[in-house]
Structure formats: structure tokens, C-alpha cells
CSV table of C-alpha atoms and ligand atoms in Angstrom, one decimal:
chain,number,residue,atom,x,y,z
L,25,MET,CA,124.9,141.4,13.9
L,26,ASN,CA,122.2,139.0,14.8
L,27,SER,CA,123.6,137.8,18.2
L,28,LYS,CA,121.8,138.8,21.4
L,29,PRO,CA,122.8,142.3,22.6
L,30,GLU,CA,125.1,142.4,25.6
L,31,ALA,CA,123.1,142.8,28.7
L,32,LEU,CA,124.0,145.8,30.8
L,33,LYS,CA,126.9,144.7,33.0
L,34,ILE,CA,125.9,144.5,36.7
L,35,ALA,CA,128.6,143.3,39.1
L,36,ARG,CA,127.8,140.0,40.7
L,37,ARG,CA,129.2,137.6,43.3
L,38,GLY,CA,130.4,134.2,42.0
L,39,LEU,CA,128.5,131.0,42.8
L,40,LEU,CA,129.5,127.5,43.8
L,41,LEU,CA,128.1,124.9,41.5
L,42,VAL,CA,128.2,121.4,42.9
L,43,LEU,CA,127.6,118.4,40.7
L,44,SER,CA,127.1,115.1,42.5
L,45,SER,CA,126.1,111.7,41.2
L,46,PRO,CA,127.1,108.1,41.5
L,47,SER,CA,130.3,107.2,39.5
L,48,GLY,CA,129.4,106.6,35.8
L,49,ALA,CA,126.4,108.9,35.6
L,50,GLY,CA,128.2,111.2,33.2
L,51,LYS,CA,129.2,113.9,35.7
L,52,THR,CA,132.8,114.1,34.4
L,53,THR,CA,131.7,114.6,30.8
L,54,LEU,CA,129.2,117.2,31.8
L,55,SER,CA,131.8,119.1,33.8
L,56,ARG,CA,134.3,119.0,31.0
L,57,ARG,CA,131.7,120.3,28.5
L,58,LEU,CA,130.5,123.1,30.8
L,59,LEU,CA,134.1,124.2,31.4
L,60,GLU,CA,134.7,124.3,27.6
L,61,SER,CA,131.6,126.2,26.8
L,62,ASP,CA,131.6,128.7,29.6
L,63,ALA,CA,134.6,130.9,30.3
L,64,ALA,CA,133.2,132.3,33.6
L,65,ILE,CA,133.4,129.0,35.5
L,66,THR,CA,136.5,127.4,37.0
L,67,MET,CA,136.9,123.8,38.2
L,68,SER,CA,137.9,123.2,41.7
L,69,VAL,CA,140.7,120.6,41.7
L,70,SER,CA,140.4,118.3,44.7
L,71,VAL,CA,143.1,116.5,46.6
L,72,THR,CA,142.8,112.8,46.8
L,73,THR,CA,144.8,109.9,48.3
L,74,ARG,CA,143.7,107.5,45.7
L,75,GLU,CA,146.0,106.3,42.9
L,76,PRO,CA,145.8,108.2,39.5
L,77,ARG,CA,143.8,106.3,36.8
L,78,GLU,CA,145.3,106.0,33.4
L,79,GLY,CA,145.3,109.4,31.6
L,80,GLU,CA,144.7,111.4,34.8
L,81,GLU,CA,147.1,114.3,35.3
L,82,ASP,CA,148.3,115.5,38.7
L,83,GLY,CA,147.2,119.1,39.2
L,84,LYS,CA,144.5,118.9,36.5
L,85,ASP,CA,142.2,116.0,37.4
L,86,TYR,CA,143.3,115.9,41.1
L,87,HIS,CA,146.2,116.8,43.3
L,88,PHE,CA,147.3,113.3,44.2
L,89,ILE,CA,148.7,113.3,47.7
L,90,SER,CA,149.7,110.9,50.5
L,91,HIS,CA,147.5,110.0,53.4
L,92,ASP,CA,149.8,111.9,55.7
L,93,ARG,CA,149.5,115.1,53.7
L,94,PHE,CA,145.8,114.7,53.5
L,95,THR,CA,145.5,114.4,57.3
L,96,ALA,CA,147.8,117.4,57.8
L,97,MET,CA,145.7,119.5,55.4
L,98,ARG,CA,142.6,118.5,57.1
L,99,GLN,CA,144.0,119.3,60.6
L,100,GLN,CA,145.4,122.7,59.4
L,101,GLY,CA,142.0,123.8,58.1
L,102,GLU,CA,143.3,123.9,54.5
L,103,LEU,CA,140.3,122.0,53.2
L,104,LEU,CA,136.9,123.6,52.7
L,105,GLU,CA,135.3,120.1,52.9
L,106,SER,CA,136.6,116.6,53.0
L,107,ALA,CA,135.3,113.0,52.9
L,108,GLU,CA,136.2,109.4,52.8
L,109,VAL,CA,134.9,107.8,49.5
L,110,PHE,CA,135.7,104.2,48.7
L,111,GLY,CA,138.3,104.1,51.5
L,112,ASN,CA,140.2,107.1,50.1
L,113,GLY,CA,140.4,110.7,51.3
L,114,TYR,CA,139.1,113.5,49.1
L,115,GLY,CA,138.9,117.2,49.8
L,116,THR,CA,138.6,120.7,48.4
L,117,PRO,CA,141.5,123.1,48.9
L,118,ARG,CA,139.9,126.2,50.5
L,119,LYS,CA,142.1,129.1,49.3
L,120,PRO,CA,141.5,129.0,45.6
L,121,VAL,CA,137.8,128.8,46.1
L,122,GLU,CA,137.7,131.8,48.3
L,123,ALA,CA,139.8,133.8,45.9
L,124,TRP,CA,137.6,132.9,42.9
L,125,LEU,CA,134.4,133.8,44.7
L,126,GLU,CA,135.8,137.2,45.7
L,127,ASN,CA,136.8,137.9,42.1
L,128,GLY,CA,133.2,137.1,40.9
L,129,ARG,CA,134.1,133.8,39.3
L,130,ASP,CA,131.9,130.7,39.5
L,131,VAL,CA,133.4,127.5,40.8
L,132,LEU,CA,132.5,124.0,39.7
L,133,PHE,CA,132.8,121.1,42.1
L,134,ASP,CA,132.7,117.4,41.4
L,135,ILE,CA,132.2,116.2,45.0
L,136,ASP,CA,130.0,113.7,46.8
L,137,TRP,CA,127.0,114.3,49.1
L,138,GLN,CA,129.2,114.5,52.2
L,139,GLY,CA,131.2,117.4,50.8
L,140,THR,CA,128.0,119.1,49.6
L,141,GLN,CA,126.5,119.0,53.0
L,142,GLN,CA,129.7,120.5,54.5
L,143,ILE,CA,129.7,123.4,52.0
L,144,HIS,CA,126.0,123.9,52.5
L,145,ALA,CA,126.6,124.3,56.2
L,146,LYS,CA,129.3,127.0,55.6
L,147,MET,CA,128.3,128.8,52.5
L,148,ARG,CA,124.7,128.0,51.6
L,149,GLU,CA,124.0,131.5,50.0
L,150,ASP,CA,126.6,130.8,47.4
L,151,LEU,CA,125.8,127.2,46.7
L,152,VAL,CA,123.8,125.7,43.8
L,153,ARG,CA,123.5,121.9,44.1
L,154,VAL,CA,122.8,119.7,41.1
L,155,PHE,CA,122.4,115.9,41.3
L,156,ILE,CA,122.8,113.7,38.2
L,157,LEU,CA,120.9,110.4,38.0
L,158,PRO,CA,121.6,107.7,35.4
L,159,PRO,CA,118.5,106.7,33.4
L,160,SER,CA,118.5,103.1,34.7
L,161,ALA,CA,120.6,100.7,36.7
L,162,GLU,CA,121.5,98.7,33.6
L,163,GLU,CA,122.8,101.8,31.9
L,164,LEU,CA,124.9,102.7,34.9
L,165,ARG,CA,126.4,99.2,35.0
L,166,GLU,CA,127.2,99.4,31.3
L,167,ARG,CA,128.9,102.7,31.6
L,168,LEU,CA,131.0,101.5,34.5
L,169,ILE,CA,132.1,98.4,32.5
L,170,LYS,CA,132.7,100.4,29.3
L,171,ARG,CA,134.9,102.8,31.2
L,172,ALA,CA,137.0,99.8,32.0
L,173,GLN,CA,139.4,101.9,34.0
L,174,ASP,CA,138.5,100.1,37.1
L,175,SER,CA,138.7,96.3,37.8
L,176,ALA,CA,135.6,94.2,38.0
L,177,ALA,CA,135.8,94.2,41.7
L,178,VAL,CA,135.8,98.0,41.8
L,179,VAL,CA,132.9,98.2,39.3
L,180,ALA,CA,130.8,95.9,41.6
L,181,LYS,CA,131.8,98.0,44.6
L,182,ARG,CA,130.8,101.2,42.8
L,183,MET,CA,127.4,99.8,41.8
L,184,ALA,CA,126.8,99.0,45.5
L,185,GLU,CA,127.9,102.6,46.5
L,186,ALA,CA,125.6,104.1,43.8
L,187,SER,CA,122.5,103.3,45.8
L,188,ASN,CA,123.9,105.0,48.8
L,189,GLU,CA,125.0,108.1,46.9
L,190,ILE,CA,121.5,108.3,45.1
L,191,SER,CA,119.8,108.2,48.5
L,192,HIS,CA,120.9,111.8,49.0
L,193,TRP,CA,119.2,113.1,45.8
L,194,ALA,CA,116.6,115.1,47.7
L,195,GLU,CA,119.3,117.3,49.3
L,196,TYR,CA,120.0,118.9,46.0
L,197,ASP,CA,118.4,122.0,44.4
L,198,TYR,CA,118.1,120.4,40.9
L,199,VAL,CA,118.0,116.8,39.7
L,200,LEU,CA,118.9,115.9,36.1
L,201,ILE,CA,118.4,112.5,34.6
L,202,ASN,CA,121.2,111.9,32.1
L,203,ASP,CA,119.5,109.9,29.3
L,204,ASP,CA,120.8,112.4,26.8
L,205,ILE,CA,124.1,114.1,27.4
L,206,ASP,CA,123.4,117.0,25.1
L,207,ARG,CA,120.1,117.8,26.7
L,208,CYS,CA,121.5,117.4,30.1
L,209,GLU,CA,124.3,119.9,29.2
L,210,ARG,CA,121.7,122.4,28.0
L,211,ASP,CA,119.7,122.0,31.2
L,212,LEU,CA,122.8,122.6,33.2
L,213,GLU,CA,123.6,125.7,31.3
L,214,HIS,CA,120.0,127.0,31.8
L,215,ILE,CA,120.3,126.4,35.6
L,216,LEU,CA,123.6,128.3,35.7
L,217,GLU,CA,122.2,131.2,33.7
L,218,ALA,CA,119.1,131.5,35.9
L,219,GLU,CA,121.1,131.2,39.1
L,220,ARG,CA,123.5,133.9,38.0
L,221,MET,CA,120.6,136.2,37.6
L,222,LYS,CA,119.4,135.9,41.2
L,223,ARG,CA,119.0,139.3,42.9
L,224,GLN,CA,121.2,138.4,45.9
L,225,ARG,CA,124.1,137.6,43.7
L,226,ARG,CA,123.9,140.8,41.6
L,227,VAL,CA,125.7,142.9,44.1
L,228,GLY,CA,125.9,145.8,41.6
L,229,LEU,CA,122.1,146.2,41.5
L,230,GLU,CA,121.9,148.4,44.5
L,231,ASP,CA,124.1,151.1,42.9
L,232,PHE,CA,122.4,150.7,39.6
L,233,VAL,CA,118.9,151.3,41.1
L,234,SER,CA,120.2,154.2,43.2
L,235,GLY,CA,121.6,155.8,40.2
L,236,LEU,CA,118.4,155.2,38.2
L,237,ARG,CA,116.2,156.6,40.9
L,238,ALA,CA,118.3,159.7,41.5
L,239,LYS,CA,117.4,160.7,38.0
L,240,LEU,CA,113.7,160.0,38.1
N,98,LIG,P1,136.6,109.3,41.6
N,98,LIG,O1,137.6,108.5,42.5
N,98,LIG,O2,135.8,108.4,40.8
N,98,LIG,O3,137.3,110.4,40.9
N,98,LIG,O4,135.6,110.0,42.6
N,98,LIG,C1,134.9,109.3,43.5
N,98,LIG,C2,133.9,110.1,44.2
N,98,LIG,O5,134.5,111.1,45.0
N,98,LIG,C3,133.0,110.9,43.3
N,98,LIG,O6,131.7,110.8,43.7
N,98,LIG,C4,133.4,112.3,43.4
N,98,LIG,O7,132.4,113.2,43.3
N,98,LIG,C5,133.9,112.3,44.9
N,98,LIG,N1,134.9,113.4,45.1
N,98,LIG,C6,135.9,113.8,44.3
N,98,LIG,N2,136.6,114.9,44.8
N,98,LIG,C7,136.0,115.1,46.0
N,98,LIG,C8,136.2,116.1,47.0
N,98,LIG,O8,137.1,116.9,47.0
N,98,LIG,N3,135.3,116.0,48.1
N,98,LIG,C9,134.4,115.1,48.2
N,98,LIG,N4,133.6,115.2,49.3
N,98,LIG,N5,134.1,114.2,47.3
N,98,LIG,C10,134.9,114.2,46.2
């Protein structure tokens, strides 16, 4: 066999990987690729009050819910974080995230800067924040138009919102410029690999070292 030998298995705590970017910077493609290539990470499916776009599936892309249900979930503390984006409510169901973390699974979030700030306030030790920038304004506009899922008015609105979203770039641990989706994906995999190795996350290290020292 010429593959890398399996590293000694040390139990570790899961991490929360947040990807934020303005719409159209390639975040959805990157998330999809990462989920396909890495079996240890699970996507957090948000709730939203916005209408489904063509091809979007309830329960897979989002849980599409009413404004009333969103308000109730918020009030009952069922959301780990929530925000208004483009006039719609978005939020992360709390329970699945807590269960995954306890089971040592990593969780991927496609949420905006507001949600990222809220998770940072509550669970900063577990959080890894990645911001994705488009290579240029022209490229962003083209991607939004090509996507053609939204009306021209929505595209214009999202371009205006992009500047606001980007203004939060410095609140993130890593910033990737998506001029090449393959390279960006590799960079993201490297970030994840290194973050998983962090001493604080490798909760099994203490026992391993104790066992090691007992025999020295
Ligand atoms: P879209 O409507 O294009 O799917 O998403 C619009 C924006 O809402 C994106 O920036 C996306 O990251 C953000 N978003 C999606 N789900 C959530 C969520 O659960 N919480 C927060 N805070 N933002 C979200």
C-alpha cells in the first residue's frame, strides 16, 4: 500500500466550521464539495422564512418555515443563532448541533456574520470562522447574474448587501479569495485538517500521554 499510514486514533471533540461570504462568492459550491470529500463533517440545515428557489429541497437545503413558526422557535430557545437577512428570518436549530458535537462530529455552517457573532459569543472554543471573498466586484456581479435564480431586482439588492457582508471580513479566523474553486477547496481542507489537530480539541491526548509516561 502506498497510502499514508493511519494516524494513531486519539479521541477529539467536534468543531464548528462557519463559512460566510456575500451571496455568489462560491460558498454553496465549496460547502457541497467539502461534504462530498469529507465524511467526518455534517451540514447544519438552517430554517428560513424565505421561499424555496427552484431545485431547493425542504429539509436538505433549508427547513422552509412560516414567520410564525420562526418567531416561536426563536422565543422557545430552539435556535442556536438567528438573523434577519434580506428581510427574511434565518436560524440554526440548536439540538442537532449539540448532539453532533458531543459525538465528535464536525458541523459545517453556511451563515452570515450576525449568526457567526452569536455562535462566537456562546461557543468560541469550538468555532472556526472562514470568510470567502470574490476575486472582484465584476466577477461577483457575473456570478449572481449567471445563477439567474433571482430576479434582476434581487441581484441588485444582493450586490448592495455584499459590501455590508464583506465589511465583517476581519472578524474571521481565515479569509479565502475564491479566484479558483479547486484551490479554494484545497485551502479549506488544509484549514480543517490543521484545526482538527489542535491540542484542546484532542481530548484523548491526556489519557494517551498518561499511559505513555506510566511506562517510561
Ligand atoms: P440564501 O437566501 O442565499 O440561501 O442565504 C442568504 C444569506 O443568509 C447567506 O449569507 C447565508 O449565509 C445566510 N444564512 C443562511 N442560513 C442562515 C442561518 O441559519 N443563520 C444566519 N445567521 N444566516 C444564514
